[in-house]
Coordinates of C-alpha atoms in Angstrom, one line a residue:
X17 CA 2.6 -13.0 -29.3
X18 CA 1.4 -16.4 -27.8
X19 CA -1.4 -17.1 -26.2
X20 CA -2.0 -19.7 -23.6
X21 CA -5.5 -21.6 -23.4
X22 CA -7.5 -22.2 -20.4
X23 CA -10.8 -24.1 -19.7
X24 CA -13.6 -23.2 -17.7
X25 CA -16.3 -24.8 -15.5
X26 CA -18.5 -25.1 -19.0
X27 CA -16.3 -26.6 -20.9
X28 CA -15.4 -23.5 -22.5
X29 CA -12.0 -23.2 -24.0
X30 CA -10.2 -19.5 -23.0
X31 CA -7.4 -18.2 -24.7
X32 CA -5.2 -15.8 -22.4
X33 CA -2.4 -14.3 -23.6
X34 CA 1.1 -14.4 -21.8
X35 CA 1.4 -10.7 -22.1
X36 CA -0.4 -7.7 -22.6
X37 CA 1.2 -4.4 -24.4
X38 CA 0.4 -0.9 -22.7
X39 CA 0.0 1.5 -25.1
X40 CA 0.7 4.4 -23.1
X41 CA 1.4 7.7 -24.6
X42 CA 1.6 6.4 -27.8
X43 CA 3.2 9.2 -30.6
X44 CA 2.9 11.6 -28.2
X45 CA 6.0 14.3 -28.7
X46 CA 6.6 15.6 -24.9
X47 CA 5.4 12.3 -23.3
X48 CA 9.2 11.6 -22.2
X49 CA 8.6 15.5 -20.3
X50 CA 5.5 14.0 -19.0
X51 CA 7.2 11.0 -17.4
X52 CA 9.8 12.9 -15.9
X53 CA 7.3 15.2 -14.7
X54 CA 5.2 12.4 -12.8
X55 CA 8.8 10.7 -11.6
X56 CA 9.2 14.6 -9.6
X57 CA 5.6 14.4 -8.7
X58 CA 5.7 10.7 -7.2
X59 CA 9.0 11.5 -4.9
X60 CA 6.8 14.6 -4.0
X61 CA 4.1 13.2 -3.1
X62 CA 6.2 10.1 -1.6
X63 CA 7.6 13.1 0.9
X64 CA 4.8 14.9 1.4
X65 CA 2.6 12.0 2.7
X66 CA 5.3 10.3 4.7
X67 CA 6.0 13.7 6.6
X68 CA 2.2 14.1 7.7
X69 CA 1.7 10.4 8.8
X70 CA 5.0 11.0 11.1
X71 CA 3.9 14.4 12.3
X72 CA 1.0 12.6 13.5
X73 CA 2.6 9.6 15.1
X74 CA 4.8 11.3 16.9
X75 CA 2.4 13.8 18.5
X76 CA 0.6 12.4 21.0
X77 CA -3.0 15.3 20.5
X78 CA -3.4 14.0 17.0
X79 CA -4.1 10.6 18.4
X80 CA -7.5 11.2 18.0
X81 CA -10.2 9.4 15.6
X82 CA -9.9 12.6 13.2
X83 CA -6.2 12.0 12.3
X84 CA -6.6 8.5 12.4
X85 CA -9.1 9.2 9.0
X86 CA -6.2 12.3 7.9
X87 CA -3.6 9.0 8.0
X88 CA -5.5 6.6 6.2
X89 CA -5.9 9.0 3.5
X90 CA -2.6 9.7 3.5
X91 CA -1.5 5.8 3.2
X92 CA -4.0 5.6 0.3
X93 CA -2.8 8.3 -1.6
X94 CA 1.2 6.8 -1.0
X95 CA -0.4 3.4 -2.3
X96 CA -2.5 4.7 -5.1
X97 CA 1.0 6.7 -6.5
X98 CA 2.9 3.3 -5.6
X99 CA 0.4 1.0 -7.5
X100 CA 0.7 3.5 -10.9
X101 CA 3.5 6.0 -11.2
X102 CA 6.4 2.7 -11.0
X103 CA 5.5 1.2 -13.7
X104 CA 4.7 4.5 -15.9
X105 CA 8.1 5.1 -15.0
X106 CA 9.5 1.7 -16.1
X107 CA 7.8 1.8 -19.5
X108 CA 9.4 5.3 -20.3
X109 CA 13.3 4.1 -19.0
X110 CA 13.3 0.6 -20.5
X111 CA 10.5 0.7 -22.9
X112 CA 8.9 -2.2 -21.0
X113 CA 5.4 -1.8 -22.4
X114 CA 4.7 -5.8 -22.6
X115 CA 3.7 -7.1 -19.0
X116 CA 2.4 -10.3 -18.4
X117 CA -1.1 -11.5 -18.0
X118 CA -1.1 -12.2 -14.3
X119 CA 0.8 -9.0 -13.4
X120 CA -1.6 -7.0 -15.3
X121 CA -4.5 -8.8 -13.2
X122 CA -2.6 -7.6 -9.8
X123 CA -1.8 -3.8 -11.6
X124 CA -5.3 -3.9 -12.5
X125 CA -7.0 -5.1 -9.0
X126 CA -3.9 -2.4 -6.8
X127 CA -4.9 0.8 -9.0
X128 CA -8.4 0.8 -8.5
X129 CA -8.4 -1.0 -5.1
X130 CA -6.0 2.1 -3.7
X131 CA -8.3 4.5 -6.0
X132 CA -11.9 3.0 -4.3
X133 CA -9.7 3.5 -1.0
X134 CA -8.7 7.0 -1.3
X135 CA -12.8 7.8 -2.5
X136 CA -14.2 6.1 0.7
X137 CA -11.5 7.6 2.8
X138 CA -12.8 11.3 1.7
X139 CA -16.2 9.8 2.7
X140 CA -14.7 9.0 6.4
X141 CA -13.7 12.5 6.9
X142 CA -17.0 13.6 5.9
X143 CA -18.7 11.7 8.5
X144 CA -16.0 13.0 11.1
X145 CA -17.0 16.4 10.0
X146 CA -20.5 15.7 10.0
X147 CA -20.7 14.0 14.1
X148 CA -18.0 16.7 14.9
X149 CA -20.3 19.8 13.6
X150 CA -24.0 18.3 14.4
X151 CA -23.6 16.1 17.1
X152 CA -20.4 18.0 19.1
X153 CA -21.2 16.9 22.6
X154 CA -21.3 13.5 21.7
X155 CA -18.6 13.7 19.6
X156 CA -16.5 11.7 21.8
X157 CA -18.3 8.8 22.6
X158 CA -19.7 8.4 19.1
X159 CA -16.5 8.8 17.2
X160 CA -13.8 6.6 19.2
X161 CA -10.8 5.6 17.9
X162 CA -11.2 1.9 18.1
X163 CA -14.9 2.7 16.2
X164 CA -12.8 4.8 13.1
X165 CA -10.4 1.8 13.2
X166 CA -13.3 -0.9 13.0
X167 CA -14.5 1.8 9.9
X168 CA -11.5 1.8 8.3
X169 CA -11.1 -1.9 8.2
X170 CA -14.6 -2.5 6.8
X171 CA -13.9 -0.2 4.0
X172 CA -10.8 -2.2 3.5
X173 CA -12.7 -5.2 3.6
X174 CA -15.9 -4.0 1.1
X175 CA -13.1 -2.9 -1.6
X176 CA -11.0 -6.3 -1.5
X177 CA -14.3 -8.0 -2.1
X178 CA -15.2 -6.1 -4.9
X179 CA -12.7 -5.4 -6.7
X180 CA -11.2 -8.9 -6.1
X181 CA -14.5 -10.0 -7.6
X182 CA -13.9 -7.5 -10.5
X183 CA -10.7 -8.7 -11.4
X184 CA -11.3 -12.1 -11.0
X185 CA -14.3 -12.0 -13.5
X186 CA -11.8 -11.4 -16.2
X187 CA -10.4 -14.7 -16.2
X188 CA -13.8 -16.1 -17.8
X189 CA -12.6 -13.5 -20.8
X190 CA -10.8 -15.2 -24.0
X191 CA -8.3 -12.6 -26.0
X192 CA -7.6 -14.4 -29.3
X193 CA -7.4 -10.4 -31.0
X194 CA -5.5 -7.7 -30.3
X195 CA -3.7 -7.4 -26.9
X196 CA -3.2 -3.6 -27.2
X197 CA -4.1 -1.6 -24.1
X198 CA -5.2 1.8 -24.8
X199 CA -4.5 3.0 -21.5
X200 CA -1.5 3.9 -19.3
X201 CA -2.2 0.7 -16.9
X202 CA -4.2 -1.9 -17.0
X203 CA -7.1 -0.2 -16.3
X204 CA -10.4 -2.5 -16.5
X205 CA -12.3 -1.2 -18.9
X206 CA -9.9 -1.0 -22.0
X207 CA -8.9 -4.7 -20.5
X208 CA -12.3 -6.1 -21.0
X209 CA -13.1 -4.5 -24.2
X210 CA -10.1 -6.4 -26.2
X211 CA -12.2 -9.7 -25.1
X212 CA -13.5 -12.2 -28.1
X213 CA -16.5 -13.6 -26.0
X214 CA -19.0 -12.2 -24.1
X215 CA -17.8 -9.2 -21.4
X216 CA -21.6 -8.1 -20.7
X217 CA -20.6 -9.4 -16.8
X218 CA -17.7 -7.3 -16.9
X219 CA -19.3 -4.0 -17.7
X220 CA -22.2 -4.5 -15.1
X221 CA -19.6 -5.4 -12.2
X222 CA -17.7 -2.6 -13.2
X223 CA -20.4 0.0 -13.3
X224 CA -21.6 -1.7 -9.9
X225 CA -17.9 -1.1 -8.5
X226 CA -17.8 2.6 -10.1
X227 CA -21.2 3.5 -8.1
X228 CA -20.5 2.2 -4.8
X229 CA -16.8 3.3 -4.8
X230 CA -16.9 6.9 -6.0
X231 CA -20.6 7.5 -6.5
X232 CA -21.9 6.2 -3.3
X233 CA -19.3 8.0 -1.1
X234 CA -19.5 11.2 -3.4
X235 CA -23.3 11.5 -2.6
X236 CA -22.7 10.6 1.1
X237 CA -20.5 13.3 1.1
X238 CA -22.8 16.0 -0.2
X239 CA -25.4 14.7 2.2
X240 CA -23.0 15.1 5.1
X241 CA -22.7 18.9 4.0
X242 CA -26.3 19.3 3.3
X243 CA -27.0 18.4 7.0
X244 CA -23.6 20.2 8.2
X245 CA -25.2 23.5 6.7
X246 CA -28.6 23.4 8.5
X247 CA -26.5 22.4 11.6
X248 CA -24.5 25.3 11.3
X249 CA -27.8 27.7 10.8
X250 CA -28.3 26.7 14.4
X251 CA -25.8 28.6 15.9
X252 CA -26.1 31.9 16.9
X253 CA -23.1 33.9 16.3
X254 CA -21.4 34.2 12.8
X255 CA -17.6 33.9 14.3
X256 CA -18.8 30.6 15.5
X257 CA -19.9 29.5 12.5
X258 CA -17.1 30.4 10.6
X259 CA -14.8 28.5 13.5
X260 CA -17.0 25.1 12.7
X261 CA -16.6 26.2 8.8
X262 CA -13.3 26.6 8.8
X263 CA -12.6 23.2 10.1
X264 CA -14.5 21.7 7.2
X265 CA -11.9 23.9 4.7
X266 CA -9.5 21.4 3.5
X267 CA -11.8 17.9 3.8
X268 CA -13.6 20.0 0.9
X269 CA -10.5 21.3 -1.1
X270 CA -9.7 17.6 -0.9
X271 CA -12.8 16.4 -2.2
X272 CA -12.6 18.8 -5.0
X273 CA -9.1 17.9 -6.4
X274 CA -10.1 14.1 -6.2
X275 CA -13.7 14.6 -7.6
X276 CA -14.0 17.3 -10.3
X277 CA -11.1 16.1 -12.2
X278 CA -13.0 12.6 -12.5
X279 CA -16.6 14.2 -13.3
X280 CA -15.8 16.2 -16.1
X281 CA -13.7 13.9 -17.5
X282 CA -16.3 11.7 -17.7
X283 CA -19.1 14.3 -18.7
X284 CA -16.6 15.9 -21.5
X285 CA -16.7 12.0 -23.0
X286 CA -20.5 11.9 -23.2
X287 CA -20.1 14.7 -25.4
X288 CA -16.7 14.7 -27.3
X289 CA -14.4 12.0 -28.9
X290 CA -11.5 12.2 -26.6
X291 CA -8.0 11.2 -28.1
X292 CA -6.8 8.6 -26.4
X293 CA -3.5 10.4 -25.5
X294 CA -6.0 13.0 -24.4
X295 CA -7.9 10.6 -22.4
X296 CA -4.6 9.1 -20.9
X297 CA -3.0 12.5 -19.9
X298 CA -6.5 13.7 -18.1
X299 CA -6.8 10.4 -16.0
X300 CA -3.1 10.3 -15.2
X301 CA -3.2 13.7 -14.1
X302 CA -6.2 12.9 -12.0
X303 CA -4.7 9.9 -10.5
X304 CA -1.5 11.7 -9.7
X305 CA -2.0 15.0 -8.5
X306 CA -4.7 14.6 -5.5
X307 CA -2.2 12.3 -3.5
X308 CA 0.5 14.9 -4.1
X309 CA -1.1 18.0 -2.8
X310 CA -3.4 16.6 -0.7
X311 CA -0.8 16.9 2.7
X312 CA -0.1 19.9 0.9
X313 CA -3.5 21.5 2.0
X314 CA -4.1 19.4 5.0
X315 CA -0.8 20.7 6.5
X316 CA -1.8 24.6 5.3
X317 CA -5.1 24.3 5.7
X318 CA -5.5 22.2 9.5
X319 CA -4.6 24.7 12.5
X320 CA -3.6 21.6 14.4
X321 CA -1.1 20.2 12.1
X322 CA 0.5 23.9 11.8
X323 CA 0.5 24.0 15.7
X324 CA 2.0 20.8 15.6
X325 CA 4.5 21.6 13.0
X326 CA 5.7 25.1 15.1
X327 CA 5.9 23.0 18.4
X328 CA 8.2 20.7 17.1
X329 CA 10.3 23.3 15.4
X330 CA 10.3 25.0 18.9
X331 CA 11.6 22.2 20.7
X332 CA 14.3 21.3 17.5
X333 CA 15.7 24.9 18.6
X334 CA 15.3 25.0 22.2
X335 CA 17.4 21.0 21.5
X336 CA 20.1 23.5 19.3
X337 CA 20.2 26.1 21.9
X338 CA 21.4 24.0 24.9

């Protein structure tokens, strides 16, 4: 393996390899069943997502700032998939573990910029929720579509700028060692780790992009349902709670797939030695299966999608019929 040096602004001479080795599922005896088994989940989830974001495009009552949030989400989960799945794929059919260093920067910044994205896109929902249940009659003229578009593109905007930040910070790394990741991308942490020189930078910019990516819009979430509840205390007749309730159904499956997969993986670390294959299979898992069955339950789960889903079927057979 050769390594290429690079000098920075101190005078500092870095040594950066030309490629980097993904470990991957390394030893593991069904990993080529698990590879085939995220290749069906990816043209799943691929499907899935692409259906819902033209369901909503092409009816004319979903344009409202609601489904505007529902497409996002749906666009992040199609990246995030995009960003990870491929090149899990191309390691298993060509053995193409090596990649090199600058691609592993841009693997690196795309998987978690599309995995801060599909966090703070839950988050956006919750706030719909939230001015939909406790404010409803000014629903409208709080929540406009131009307003959830200006949201959107801020959150766009806050995770570039971090995570570009994040990645770029690993350029000031030198890897004279190993170039081994034990991971099944280049995920930041195992990245940063293999570094000769200092990475205390590292670890602090990724523990700041950890908390305001997933932990910031995790707790805004559960504040958003804390105040839903007591709004919903308010109303007088059970049915009528149960009809705002109902509409909160699937924001909070959604937020479960994405979220408890992540916390006890992380809480199960604190207190066991994972494998690494263990470790791999668990995040994969997590990475994979939200974007997959997330239109799943927002299709099942949203009375306006179904309506919107037997409405066209209606007019596909009334289009048969004549």
């Amino acid at each position: 393996m050769s390594f290429q040096s690079a000098t920075n602004s101190e005078n500092e001479t870095l040594v950066h390899p030309e490629m980097f080795y993904i470990n991957g599922l390394h030893g593991l005896l069904f990993a080529n069943y698990f590879y085939i088994f995220l290749f069906i989940v990816y043209i799943f989830t691929i499907f899935a997502n692409v259906f819902v974001i033209l369901l909503i495009y092409f009816d004319q009552n979903l344009h409202n700032p609601k489904y505007i949030a529902v497409t996002h989400l749906t666009c992040a989960d199609l990246c995030t998939s995009t960003a990870l799945i491929p090149k899990i794929i191309e390691i298993f059919l060509f053995n193409s573990n090596f990649i090199s260093y600058d691609a592993c920067l841009a693997n690196m910044f795309f998987v978690h910029f599309f995995n801060g994205i599909q966090s703070l896109s839950l988050a956006i929902l919750a706030y719909d929720r939230f001015i939909a249940i406790c404010y409803p009659l000014q629903y409208h003229s709080i929540n406009t579509n131009s307003r959830m578009v200006i949201i959107i593109f801020s959150v766009w905007g806050l995770s570039a700028l971090l995570l570009s930040t994040m990645v770029l910070l690993i350029r000031r790394l030198s890897f004279c060692q190993s170039v081994v990741i034990n991971s099944y991308f280049c995920d930041h942490g195992p990245v940063y780790r293999l570094a000769c020189n200092d990475f205390h930078l590292n670890l602090i910019i990724g523990f700041v992009c950890i908390a305001l990516l997933l932990f910031t819009p995790l707790t805004f979430i559960l504040i958003s349902y804390v105040a839903i509840g007591l709004a919903l205390q308010k109303i007088a007749t059970v049915d009528e709670r149960q009809k705002a309730l109902k509409t909160c159904t699937s924001h909070i499956i959604l937020v479960a797939m994405f979220y408890l997969p992540v916390a006890v993986t992380y809480v199960a670390s604190q207190f066991a030695n994972f494998h690494p294959n263990a470790r791999i299979l668990s995040n994969s898992m997590a990475a994979a299966i939200p974007p997959m069955l997330n239109p799943i339950v927002y299709t099942l789960k949203t009375e306006e999608i179904m309506d919107s889903i037997k409405k066209h079927y209606k007019r596909k057979e009334h289009f048969i019929e004549n």
